[in-house]
Amino acid sequence: MATSDSPEELVMPPSDLPSPPSDLVRQLQDQGLIGSSARFETLYGGRTNQVWKVLGGDGDKVLKLYQTSLRNPLFRNDAELEARCLKALEASGFVPRLRATGQHQNDHWVFYDHAPGSPWRENPEPVAELLRKLHSHPVLDVAPDGCNGSADLTAHGQKILDGCASETRRRLIELRPAHTVPATTRTCLIHGDPVAGNILVAESGVTLIDWQCPAVGDPCEDIALFLSPAMQRLYRGTPLTAKEVDRFLSAYKHPEIIARFEVLRPWFAWRMAAYCLWRVENGATDYAEGLRLEMETL
C-alpha cells in the first residue's frame, strides 16, 4: 500500500509477497473474524501498507496492516481515521463495510468487506457524481481540518519543499502562484486521496476505498487530486485529456465549487509538483514524470 495514494485491487501471486504475520492471523481467528481455512492473496499497488484479500467465510474480506515508519508530507496514513470514516459512512453505499480494527505490535490494522470492481480507468462522470455525493454528505466529526485557501496551500507546499534539496526546489519556489484565494466557509468531509486506484468500478456501482487521510476541508482538494496529471499518470498510465477534464467538471454539477477550483488549480498543481519532487528525492523515481507534468501546468 502507498502511504495513502494507492490501489488495493491488483493481485500478486502469494509466493511473491509475505502472508500476514502468524500471530496476527491467530488474533483474527481468536476474534472469530476468520476461520482456520482462510486463505490470503497479497494485494499490491501501494508503497507502504501491507494489504491482503482474505478468501473464505461469509464473503471475501480485506486485511490492511498499517506501516507508519514513513512520514508522508501530503498523504496521512491513519488507521483510526479510516475506521471512523468507514463506520460513519456505512449507510452511504460507496464505502466498504468495516468489520473490525485492532493493533498488532506497534502497528494498527483494519478488516473490512472486499469491494467488487476494478480500479477506475475511463469515463469520469461516475467519479464526479461519487465525489459530489460525498461532498454533499452531512459533515462528520471524524477528521481533522484540511487545507483551505491559498495561504494554507502556500504553507503546506513550502513545508514539503523544505524537505527537498535539489536545484528543482529553487525553480518551484520561483513558480509559486502569486494570487490570493480566501478560505471557503463551505467545508465538507473530503476523502483526501481519490486517485484512480482508490476508486473501484463495478456493475453494482462505484466504491471509494483507502480512507486513511480524510479531512474536513475544501471540496476542491478532492477534485484537484483526482484530476492531477501526476496522479493520473501514476495510477492510470496517462493524464486525463482536456475533454475528459471538462466532462468531469460538468458532471460534478456544482458551478460555484468548479469556479473556485479553476482559481485554485495553479496552487494545487504547485503543491503536487513539490510533493512529486519530494518523492523523487526520496527514491521514488516513478514520480519524475509526474513532476514534469505538474510543472508544465505552471
PDB file of C-alpha atoms in Angstrom, residues 4 15 42 45 59 86 91 96 132 148 155 170 192 198 213 218 227-228 259 261 273 279 285 289:
ATOM      1  CA  SER A   4      -2.312   6.566   1.033  1.00  0.00           C
ATOM      2  CA  SER A  15       4.639 -16.514  -3.100  1.00  0.00           C
ATOM      3  CA  THR A  42      -1.480 -10.211  -1.417  1.00  0.00           C
ATOM      4  CA  GLY A  45      -0.078  -1.338  -5.996  1.00  0.00           C
ATOM      5  CA  GLY A  59     -17.528 -13.424   1.608  1.00  0.00           C
ATOM      6  CA  LEU A  86     -15.919   3.526   7.139  1.00  0.00           C
ATOM      7  CA  ALA A  91     -25.059   3.596   5.034  1.00  0.00           C
ATOM      8  CA  PRO A  96     -16.700  -0.946   2.148  1.00  0.00           C
ATOM      9  CA  ARG A 132     -20.407  15.271  -5.358  1.00  0.00           C
ATOM     10  CA  ASN A 148      -8.393  25.782   2.838  1.00  0.00           C
ATOM     11  CA  ALA A 155       2.352  26.901   3.868  1.00  0.00           C
ATOM     12  CA  ARG A 170      14.568  26.689  -6.216  1.00  0.00           C
ATOM     13  CA  GLY A 192      -8.110  13.248   0.688  1.00  0.00           C
ATOM     14  CA  ASN A 198      -8.780   4.121  -4.872  1.00  0.00           C
ATOM     15  CA  CYS A 213      -6.229  10.608   5.061  1.00  0.00           C
ATOM     16  CA  ASP A 218     -12.414  22.373   0.713  1.00  0.00           C
ATOM     17  CA  LEU A 227      -7.664  15.478 -11.910  1.00  0.00           C
ATOM     18  CA  SER A 228      -3.942  15.788 -11.069  1.00  0.00           C
ATOM     19  CA  ALA A 259     -15.323  28.073 -10.425  1.00  0.00           C
ATOM     20  CA  PHE A 261     -11.378  25.060  -8.283  1.00  0.00           C
ATOM     21  CA  ALA A 273       4.838  19.382  -8.035  1.00  0.00           C
ATOM     22  CA  ARG A 279       9.080  11.626  -3.657  1.00  0.00           C
ATOM     23  CA  THR A 285      11.800   7.739  -9.418  1.00  0.00           C
ATOM     24  CA  GLU A 289       7.229  12.213 -14.965  1.00  0.00           C
TER      25      GLU A 289
END
